[in-house]
Amino acid sequence: MLQVAVIGSGPAGVYAAAALTKGDARVDVLDRLPCPFGLVRYGVAPDHPKIKSISSTLKQMLEHPAVRFLGNVEVGTQITVEQLHRYYDAIIVTSGAAIDRHLGIPGEELPGVASASDFVAWYCGHPDTAIDRFTLDARSVAVVGAGNVAIDVTRILARSADDLRQTDVPARVLRVLDSSLVEDIYLLARRGPVQAKFTPKELRELGDLTNADVVVDPRELELDDAGQRRLATEPAMRRNLEVLRSWAERPLAGHPRRIHLRFRLRPVAVLGDGVTAGLRLERTKIDENGSVTGTGSTYDLPVQLVLRSVGYRGLAVPGLPFDQDAGVIPNAAGRVLRAGKPVVGEYVAGWIKRGPTGVIGTNKHDANETVAALFADAPLLQAAPVRAPDGILDFLAEQGIEVVNWQGWCAIERAEAELGRVQGRSQVKITEWAALLRAAADGVPTGSGM
Ligand code: NAP
């Protein structure tokens, strides 16, 4: 029986574990957080309960008898890749894309400029983000980027606290949303309406908000040559265009907030002396190679908060190769490449394998491909000596690492349900590391050994 460590318990990691259980393997799923499910817990917007409900499927996969969850274990710092190889026949890294891309413009370091991923982490109650990180005393906010994350943060900024009261967002986040001064949210796309990355379903939701009008300038929906070409090759893009056109014709209802969807504008500087006071935007055009270029025509948009939502980026895992340009671990169909050659025993899946693209389900196919490669290598992997399954637990205990196992996670879930009960809500996230670890430890039955 192969012993495999999966590093990361987001969708890619869990799908990889599930695929491994279909063969002859025992699997440990390690995560640096005490909680499983990665971006399903800490990325999917709280007002998307249907997408979030995928966690019950992931939960069942992690409850498979051949799978163990080892939370609160950070690979690269608390245990190295080299040490992992002593305890496992193979490792699959599914660490995702943990950091965000920057704009690289003057003023980006001003307070009042933050990443969308930080904002998402805040409203999702991620323990690495301080719960007082955002105050929402800006009247105008720019969201830079035209992907589904930009749509998510725009929607949450536009919502009222009441819209989210029955979700698991922390009470502090609800209070900030309740006292939010935000009136105008500008979603800024550097390309035209048929080149935006967001999907029609997500786009449409903006138009259904009870608290905000959507403002679209019909002139910005006119297609240039690049737009016409795009529409001819990607007819699906028409759906976004149709939604946008319907909003351009729709009278405003006079809601307290406005979402302005703007196209062919790129930020060139954040303005302000010590605080963010605006964003300088340059009109763009798309050249014959499909690249965005500036026209030299600029204007200043007064905003007090800028959220850049221009994509995530993978983080190198110490001890493994890394492609700095692509932000991924170089691989061939999931086999890690060292000096261009596939390595037997080292694999990747998910965003760290292919980059930050696709929906949750994309990771299933992706993980299956990786696990198929691993099983194809099984004869070579099984040449290694037989390993004691608990060797890793002894090692972690010797290092004084407080592993949060499945029972510990279930105890966190119970504590969050209790927090919800106290607040008159169904479930509320615990947002601090210490409190999560306390909740996990309190629930572990005495003498369970883990
Ligand atoms: P994304 O889809 O790659 O979008 C990034 C956006 O940033 C693009 O519009 C890109 O424009 C723009 N951009 C990049 N660099 C820029 C710059 N320097 N200045 C201005 N704009 C810039 O990334 P994402 O929104 O982070 O989403 C990541 C993945 O998660 C996607 O696959 C997404 O569909 C998925 N996701 C799905 C959901 C959902 O299904 N509900 C929710 C959230 C996320 P260009 O196109 O011009 O490069």
Coordinates of C-alpha atoms and ligand atoms in Angstrom, one line a residue:
M1 CA 0.0 0.0 0.0
L2 CA 1.4 3.4 -1.0
Q3 CA 1.7 6.1 1.6
V4 CA 1.0 9.5 0.2
A5 CA 1.1 13.0 1.7
V6 CA -1.2 15.5 0.1
I7 CA -0.1 19.1 1.0
G8 CA -3.1 21.4 1.1
S9 CA -6.7 20.5 1.9
G10 CA -8.4 22.8 -0.6
P11 CA -10.5 21.3 -3.4
A12 CA -7.5 20.1 -5.4
G13 CA -6.0 18.4 -2.3
V14 CA -9.2 16.7 -1.4
Y15 CA -10.0 15.5 -4.9
A16 CA -6.4 14.1 -5.1
A17 CA -7.0 12.3 -1.8
A18 CA -10.3 10.9 -3.0
A19 CA -8.7 9.7 -6.3
L20 CA -5.9 8.0 -4.3
T21 CA -8.4 6.1 -2.1
K22 CA -9.7 4.5 -5.3
G23 CA -6.3 2.7 -5.6
D24 CA -4.1 1.0 -3.0
A25 CA -3.1 4.1 -1.0
R26 CA -3.2 5.5 2.5
V27 CA -3.3 9.3 2.5
D28 CA -2.4 12.0 4.9
V29 CA -3.8 15.4 4.0
L30 CA -1.6 18.1 5.6
D31 CA -2.7 21.8 5.9
R32 CA -1.0 24.7 7.5
L33 CA -4.4 25.8 8.8
P34 CA -6.3 23.9 11.5
C35 CA -9.3 24.0 9.1
P36 CA -9.7 22.1 5.8
F37 CA -11.2 23.1 2.5
G38 CA -8.9 26.0 1.5
L39 CA -10.7 28.5 -0.7
V40 CA -14.0 26.8 -0.2
R41 CA -13.9 28.0 3.4
Y42 CA -11.7 31.1 3.0
G43 CA -12.4 32.3 -0.6
V44 CA -15.9 31.4 -1.8
A45 CA -18.1 34.4 -1.0
P46 CA -20.5 33.9 2.0
D47 CA -23.5 34.8 -0.1
H48 CA -22.8 31.8 -2.4
P49 CA -24.1 29.0 -0.2
K50 CA -24.6 26.7 -3.1
I51 CA -21.0 26.8 -4.1
K52 CA -20.0 26.6 -0.4
S53 CA -22.1 23.5 0.1
I54 CA -19.4 21.6 -1.9
S55 CA -17.6 21.4 1.5
S56 CA -20.0 18.6 2.5
T57 CA -18.8 16.5 -0.4
L58 CA -15.2 17.3 0.4
K59 CA -15.9 16.4 4.0
Q60 CA -17.1 13.0 3.0
M61 CA -13.9 12.5 1.0
L62 CA -11.8 13.4 4.0
E63 CA -13.7 11.0 6.2
H64 CA -12.7 8.0 4.1
P65 CA -11.0 5.4 6.4
A66 CA -7.8 5.6 4.3
V67 CA -7.5 9.4 4.7
R68 CA -6.2 11.3 7.8
F69 CA -6.3 15.1 8.1
L70 CA -3.2 16.7 9.7
G71 CA -4.0 20.3 10.2
N72 CA -1.8 23.1 11.7
V73 CA 1.3 21.6 10.0
E74 CA 3.3 23.8 7.6
V75 CA 5.4 22.1 5.0
G76 CA 8.6 24.1 4.3
T77 CA 8.9 25.5 7.8
Q78 CA 7.8 22.9 10.4
I79 CA 8.7 19.9 8.2
T80 CA 10.7 20.0 5.0
V81 CA 10.0 18.3 1.8
E82 CA 13.1 16.2 2.3
Q83 CA 11.8 15.0 5.7
L84 CA 8.4 14.3 4.2
H85 CA 10.0 11.9 1.8
R86 CA 11.2 9.8 4.8
Y87 CA 7.6 9.1 5.8
Y88 CA 5.8 8.9 2.4
D89 CA 6.3 7.1 -0.9
A90 CA 5.0 10.1 -2.7
I91 CA 3.9 13.7 -2.0
I92 CA 1.3 15.7 -3.9
V93 CA 1.6 19.5 -3.5
T94 CA -1.7 21.3 -3.8
S95 CA -0.8 24.5 -2.0
G96 CA -2.8 26.8 -4.4
A97 CA -1.9 30.4 -5.2
A98 CA -1.4 32.0 -1.9
I99 CA -0.4 35.6 -2.9
D100 CA -1.8 38.2 -5.1
R101 CA -0.4 40.1 -8.1
H102 CA 0.5 43.7 -7.8
L103 CA -0.3 46.6 -10.2
G104 CA 3.3 48.0 -10.1
I105 CA 2.2 51.6 -10.2
P106 CA 3.2 54.6 -8.1
G107 CA 1.2 55.0 -4.9
E108 CA 0.4 51.4 -4.6
E109 CA 1.9 51.3 -1.1
L110 CA -0.4 53.9 0.3
P111 CA -2.8 52.9 3.0
G112 CA -6.1 52.6 1.3
V113 CA -4.7 50.2 -1.3
A114 CA -5.3 46.5 -0.5
S115 CA -5.5 43.3 -2.4
A116 CA -8.9 41.8 -3.1
S117 CA -7.5 38.6 -1.6
D118 CA -6.9 40.4 1.7
F119 CA -10.5 41.7 1.6
V120 CA -11.8 38.3 0.8
A121 CA -9.8 36.8 3.6
W122 CA -11.1 39.4 5.9
Y123 CA -14.8 38.8 5.2
C124 CA -14.2 35.1 5.2
G125 CA -12.7 35.3 8.7
H126 CA -9.2 33.9 7.7
P127 CA -7.0 33.7 10.8
D128 CA -4.1 35.4 9.1
T129 CA -6.0 38.6 8.4
A130 CA -6.7 40.9 11.3
I131 CA -10.4 41.2 11.9
D132 CA -10.0 45.0 12.1
R133 CA -8.2 45.1 8.8
F134 CA -11.0 47.0 6.9
T135 CA -13.2 49.8 8.2
L136 CA -15.2 50.8 5.0
D137 CA -15.2 54.5 5.8
A138 CA -14.5 55.2 2.1
R139 CA -17.4 56.7 0.1
S140 CA -15.9 55.6 -3.3
V141 CA -14.0 52.4 -3.9
A142 CA -12.2 51.2 -7.0
V143 CA -11.9 47.5 -7.7
V144 CA -9.2 46.9 -10.3
G145 CA -9.6 43.8 -12.5
A146 CA -12.5 42.1 -14.3
G147 CA -12.5 38.6 -13.0
N148 CA -14.9 36.7 -10.8
V149 CA -13.0 37.8 -7.7
A150 CA -13.5 41.4 -8.6
I151 CA -17.3 40.6 -9.0
D152 CA -17.3 38.9 -5.6
V153 CA -15.7 41.9 -3.7
T154 CA -17.9 44.4 -5.6
R155 CA -21.0 42.4 -4.6
I156 CA -20.0 42.2 -0.9
L157 CA -19.1 45.9 -0.9
A158 CA -22.6 46.6 -2.3
R159 CA -24.5 44.4 0.0
S160 CA -26.1 45.4 3.3
A161 CA -25.1 43.6 6.5
D162 CA -28.6 42.2 6.7
D163 CA -28.0 40.3 3.4
L164 CA -25.2 38.4 5.1
R165 CA -26.5 38.0 8.6
Q166 CA -27.6 34.4 8.0
T167 CA -24.1 33.4 6.7
D168 CA -21.0 32.5 8.7
V169 CA -19.3 35.9 8.4
P170 CA -17.7 37.1 11.6
A171 CA -19.8 39.5 13.7
R172 CA -17.1 42.2 13.4
V173 CA -17.4 42.0 9.6
L174 CA -21.2 42.4 9.9
R175 CA -20.7 45.5 12.1
V176 CA -18.3 47.1 9.6
L177 CA -20.7 46.4 6.7
D178 CA -23.5 47.8 8.8
S179 CA -21.7 51.1 9.3
S180 CA -20.2 51.1 5.8
L181 CA -20.1 54.6 4.1
V182 CA -19.5 53.1 0.7
E183 CA -21.7 54.7 -2.0
D184 CA -19.9 54.2 -5.3
I185 CA -18.0 51.1 -6.4
Y186 CA -16.1 51.3 -9.7
L187 CA -15.1 47.9 -11.2
L188 CA -12.4 48.8 -13.7
A189 CA -11.6 46.5 -16.6
R190 CA -8.5 47.3 -18.7
R191 CA -10.0 45.6 -21.8
G192 CA -13.4 45.8 -23.4
P193 CA -16.7 44.2 -22.3
V194 CA -16.1 41.0 -24.4
Q195 CA -12.6 40.5 -23.0
A196 CA -13.6 40.5 -19.4
K197 CA -12.8 37.3 -17.4
F198 CA -16.0 37.3 -15.3
T199 CA -18.7 34.8 -16.2
P200 CA -22.3 35.7 -17.1
K201 CA -23.9 34.1 -14.1
E202 CA -21.6 36.0 -11.7
L203 CA -22.1 39.2 -13.6
R204 CA -25.9 38.9 -13.6
E205 CA -26.0 38.7 -9.8
L206 CA -24.9 42.4 -9.6
G207 CA -28.1 43.4 -11.3
D208 CA -30.2 41.6 -8.7
L209 CA -28.8 43.3 -5.6
T210 CA -31.5 45.2 -3.6
N211 CA -29.1 47.7 -2.3
A212 CA -27.3 48.9 -5.4
D213 CA -27.9 50.2 -8.9
V214 CA -25.6 49.1 -11.8
V215 CA -24.4 51.9 -13.9
V216 CA -23.1 51.2 -17.4
D217 CA -22.1 53.8 -20.0
P218 CA -23.4 52.4 -23.4
R219 CA -20.4 54.1 -25.2
E220 CA -18.0 51.8 -23.3
L221 CA -19.9 48.8 -24.7
E222 CA -19.1 49.7 -28.3
L223 CA -16.8 47.1 -29.7
D224 CA -13.5 48.0 -31.3
D225 CA -11.8 45.8 -33.9
A226 CA -10.3 43.6 -31.2
G227 CA -13.7 43.2 -29.6
Q228 CA -15.4 42.3 -32.8
R229 CA -12.7 39.6 -33.5
R230 CA -13.1 38.3 -30.0
L231 CA -16.9 38.0 -30.4
A232 CA -16.4 36.2 -33.7
T233 CA -14.1 33.6 -32.1
E234 CA -15.8 33.4 -28.7
P235 CA -19.5 33.6 -29.1
A236 CA -20.1 32.9 -25.4
M237 CA -18.8 36.4 -24.7
R238 CA -22.0 37.7 -26.2
R239 CA -23.8 36.7 -23.0
N240 CA -21.8 39.2 -20.9
L241 CA -22.4 41.8 -23.5
E242 CA -26.1 41.3 -23.5
V243 CA -26.3 41.6 -19.7
L244 CA -24.3 44.8 -19.8
R245 CA -26.4 46.3 -22.6
S246 CA -29.6 45.5 -20.7
W247 CA -28.2 47.5 -17.7
A248 CA -27.1 50.4 -19.9
E249 CA -30.7 50.8 -21.0
R250 CA -32.2 50.2 -17.5
P251 CA -33.3 53.3 -15.5
L252 CA -31.6 53.6 -12.1
A253 CA -33.8 52.7 -9.2
G254 CA -32.2 55.1 -6.8
H255 CA -30.7 52.5 -4.5
P256 CA -28.2 53.8 -1.8
R257 CA -25.2 52.3 -3.6
R258 CA -24.0 52.3 -7.2
I259 CA -21.8 49.8 -9.0
H260 CA -20.1 51.4 -12.0
L261 CA -18.8 48.9 -14.5
R262 CA -16.1 50.7 -16.5
F263 CA -14.1 49.4 -19.5
R264 CA -10.8 50.1 -21.3
L265 CA -9.3 51.9 -18.4
R266 CA -6.1 51.0 -16.6
P267 CA -4.8 52.5 -13.4
V268 CA -1.4 54.3 -13.8
A269 CA -1.0 55.9 -10.3
V270 CA -2.7 55.9 -6.9
L271 CA -3.1 59.5 -5.8
G272 CA -2.8 60.9 -2.3
D273 CA -0.4 62.3 0.2
G274 CA -0.3 59.8 3.0
V275 CA -3.8 58.6 2.3
T276 CA -5.5 57.4 -0.8
A277 CA -7.4 60.2 -2.5
G278 CA -7.8 58.9 -6.0
L279 CA -6.8 56.7 -8.9
R280 CA -5.3 58.1 -12.1
L281 CA -6.8 56.1 -15.0
E282 CA -5.6 55.9 -18.6
R283 CA -7.8 55.0 -21.5
T284 CA -6.6 51.9 -23.3
K285 CA -6.8 50.3 -26.6
I286 CA -5.9 46.8 -27.7
D287 CA -3.2 46.6 -30.3
E288 CA -3.0 44.1 -33.2
N289 CA -1.2 41.5 -31.0
G290 CA -4.0 41.6 -28.5
S291 CA -1.9 43.5 -25.9
V292 CA -3.4 46.4 -23.9
T293 CA -1.7 49.7 -24.6
G294 CA -2.3 53.2 -23.1
T295 CA -3.7 56.0 -25.2
G296 CA -2.0 58.7 -23.1
S297 CA -5.4 60.1 -22.2
T298 CA -5.9 60.1 -18.5
Y299 CA -8.3 61.3 -15.9
D300 CA -8.5 61.1 -12.1
L301 CA -11.2 59.1 -10.3
P302 CA -11.7 60.2 -6.7
V303 CA -11.7 57.1 -4.5
Q304 CA -10.5 56.5 -1.0
L305 CA -10.1 52.7 -1.2
V306 CA -8.5 50.7 -4.0
L307 CA -8.8 46.9 -4.1
R308 CA -6.6 45.3 -6.7
S309 CA -8.1 42.1 -8.0
V310 CA -5.7 41.3 -10.8
G311 CA -5.2 37.6 -10.1
Y312 CA -3.5 35.3 -7.6
R313 CA 0.0 33.9 -7.7
G314 CA 1.5 30.7 -6.4
L315 CA 4.2 30.7 -3.7
A316 CA 7.3 28.7 -3.9
V317 CA 7.5 25.7 -1.6
P318 CA 11.0 25.4 -0.1
G319 CA 12.7 22.3 -1.4
L320 CA 10.8 22.2 -4.6
P321 CA 11.5 23.9 -8.0
F322 CA 9.5 26.9 -8.9
D323 CA 8.8 28.8 -12.1
Q324 CA 8.9 32.4 -11.0
D325 CA 7.4 33.8 -14.2
A326 CA 4.3 31.5 -14.2
G327 CA 4.1 31.2 -10.4
V328 CA 3.7 27.4 -10.6
I329 CA 5.8 24.4 -9.7
P330 CA 7.0 23.1 -13.1
N331 CA 5.4 19.8 -14.0
A332 CA 4.4 17.5 -16.7
A333 CA 0.8 16.3 -16.3
G334 CA 1.3 16.6 -12.5
R335 CA 4.8 15.1 -12.2
V336 CA 7.2 17.7 -10.8
L337 CA 10.0 18.5 -13.1
R338 CA 13.5 19.0 -11.7
A339 CA 15.9 20.4 -14.2
G340 CA 13.3 19.6 -16.8
K341 CA 13.0 15.9 -15.8
P342 CA 10.0 14.3 -14.1
V343 CA 10.7 13.2 -10.6
V344 CA 9.2 9.9 -9.3
G345 CA 7.5 10.6 -6.0
E346 CA 6.8 14.3 -6.3
Y347 CA 3.5 15.6 -7.8
V348 CA 1.4 18.7 -8.0
A349 CA -2.3 19.4 -8.5
G350 CA -4.6 22.5 -8.6
W351 CA -3.5 26.1 -8.9
I352 CA 0.1 25.4 -8.0
K353 CA 0.2 23.1 -11.0
R354 CA -1.7 25.0 -13.7
G355 CA -2.0 28.6 -12.3
P356 CA -5.1 30.3 -10.8
T357 CA -7.7 29.5 -13.3
G358 CA -11.0 27.5 -13.5
V359 CA -13.8 26.7 -11.1
I360 CA -13.8 24.3 -8.2
G361 CA -14.8 21.4 -10.3
T362 CA -11.8 22.0 -12.6
N363 CA -9.6 20.6 -9.8
K364 CA -11.3 17.2 -10.0
H365 CA -10.1 16.5 -13.5
D366 CA -6.7 18.1 -12.7
A367 CA -6.2 16.0 -9.5
N368 CA -7.3 12.8 -11.3
E369 CA -4.6 13.4 -14.0
T370 CA -2.0 13.8 -11.3
V371 CA -3.1 10.7 -9.4
A372 CA -3.1 8.7 -12.6
A373 CA 0.6 9.7 -13.1
L374 CA 1.3 8.7 -9.5
F375 CA -0.3 5.3 -9.9
A376 CA 1.5 4.8 -13.2
D377 CA 4.8 5.3 -11.2
A378 CA 3.7 2.9 -8.5
P379 CA 6.1 0.1 -9.4
L380 CA 9.0 2.5 -8.9
L381 CA 7.6 4.0 -5.7
Q382 CA 7.0 0.6 -4.2
A383 CA 10.7 -0.2 -4.4
A384 CA 11.1 2.0 -1.3
P385 CA 11.2 0.3 2.2
V386 CA 7.9 -0.2 4.0
R387 CA 7.1 2.8 6.2
A388 CA 5.4 3.0 9.5
P389 CA 2.2 5.0 9.1
D390 CA 2.6 6.8 12.4
G391 CA 6.2 7.8 11.8
I392 CA 5.1 11.2 10.7
L393 CA 3.0 11.6 13.9
D394 CA 5.9 10.7 16.1
F395 CA 8.1 13.2 14.2
L396 CA 5.6 16.0 14.5
A397 CA 5.1 15.3 18.2
E398 CA 8.8 15.3 18.8
Q399 CA 8.9 18.8 17.1
G400 CA 6.2 20.0 19.5
I401 CA 3.7 20.6 16.7
E402 CA 0.1 20.6 17.8
V403 CA -1.5 18.6 15.0
V404 CA -5.2 19.3 14.5
N405 CA -6.7 16.0 13.4
W406 CA -10.2 15.3 12.0
Q407 CA -11.7 15.2 15.5
G408 CA -10.0 18.5 16.2
W409 CA -11.6 20.0 13.1
C410 CA -15.0 18.6 14.1
A411 CA -14.6 20.3 17.4
I412 CA -13.9 23.6 15.7
E413 CA -17.1 23.1 13.7
R414 CA -19.0 22.5 16.9
A415 CA -17.5 25.6 18.5
E416 CA -18.5 27.6 15.4
A417 CA -22.1 26.3 15.6
E418 CA -22.2 27.2 19.3
L419 CA -20.9 30.7 18.5
G420 CA -23.7 30.9 15.9
R421 CA -26.2 29.9 18.5
V422 CA -25.1 32.5 20.9
Q423 CA -25.4 35.2 18.2
G424 CA -28.7 33.9 17.0
R425 CA -27.2 32.7 13.7
S426 CA -26.6 29.2 12.3
Q427 CA -22.8 29.2 12.3
V428 CA -20.1 31.8 12.8
K429 CA -16.4 31.6 11.9
I430 CA -13.8 31.7 14.6
T431 CA -11.2 34.1 13.3
E432 CA -8.2 33.8 15.5
W433 CA -5.5 31.2 15.5
A434 CA -5.4 30.8 19.2
A435 CA -9.1 30.4 19.5
L436 CA -9.2 27.9 16.6
L437 CA -6.5 25.8 18.3
R438 CA -8.3 26.0 21.7
A439 CA -11.5 24.9 20.1
A440 CA -9.7 22.0 18.4
A441 CA -8.0 20.9 21.6
D442 CA -11.1 21.1 23.7
G443 CA -12.9 18.7 21.5
V444 CA -10.2 16.0 21.2
P445 CA -11.2 13.1 23.5
T446 CA -8.6 12.4 26.2
G447 CA -6.2 9.6 25.3
S448 CA -7.0 9.7 21.6
G449 CA -3.3 10.2 21.0
M450 CA -3.9 12.9 18.4
Ligands
NAP1 P1 -8.8 36.3 -13.3 O1 -10.1 35.7 -13.8 O2 -7.6 35.9 -14.0 O3 -9.0 37.9 -13.6 C1 -8.0 38.8 -13.4 C2 -8.4 40.2 -14.0 O4 -7.4 41.1 -13.7 C3 -8.5 40.2 -15.5 O5 -9.6 40.9 -15.8 C4 -7.2 40.8 -15.9 O6 -7.3 41.5 -17.1 C5 -7.0 41.8 -14.8 N1 -5.6 42.3 -14.7 C6 -4.5 41.6 -14.6 N2 -3.4 42.4 -14.5 C7 -4.0 43.7 -14.5 C8 -3.4 45.0 -14.4 N3 -2.0 45.1 -14.2 N4 -4.2 46.1 -14.5 C9 -5.5 45.9 -14.6 N5 -6.1 44.7 -14.7 C10 -5.3 43.6 -14.7 O7 -8.6 36.2 -11.8 P2 -9.5 36.2 -10.5 O8 -10.7 37.1 -10.6 O9 -8.6 36.4 -9.4 O10 -10.1 34.7 -10.5 C11 -9.3 33.6 -10.3 C12 -10.0 32.3 -10.7 O11 -11.0 32.0 -9.7 C13 -10.8 32.4 -12.0 O12 -10.7 31.2 -12.7 C14 -12.2 32.7 -11.5 O13 -13.2 32.3 -12.5 C15 -12.3 31.8 -10.3 N6 -13.3 32.3 -9.4 C16 -14.6 31.8 -9.6 C17 -15.7 32.3 -8.9 C18 -17.0 31.8 -9.1 O14 -17.2 30.8 -9.9 N7 -18.1 32.3 -8.6 C19 -15.5 33.3 -7.9 C20 -14.2 33.8 -7.7 C21 -13.1 33.3 -8.5 P3 -6.7 40.8 -18.5 O15 -7.7 39.8 -18.9 O16 -6.6 42.0 -19.4 O17 -5.4 40.2 -18.2

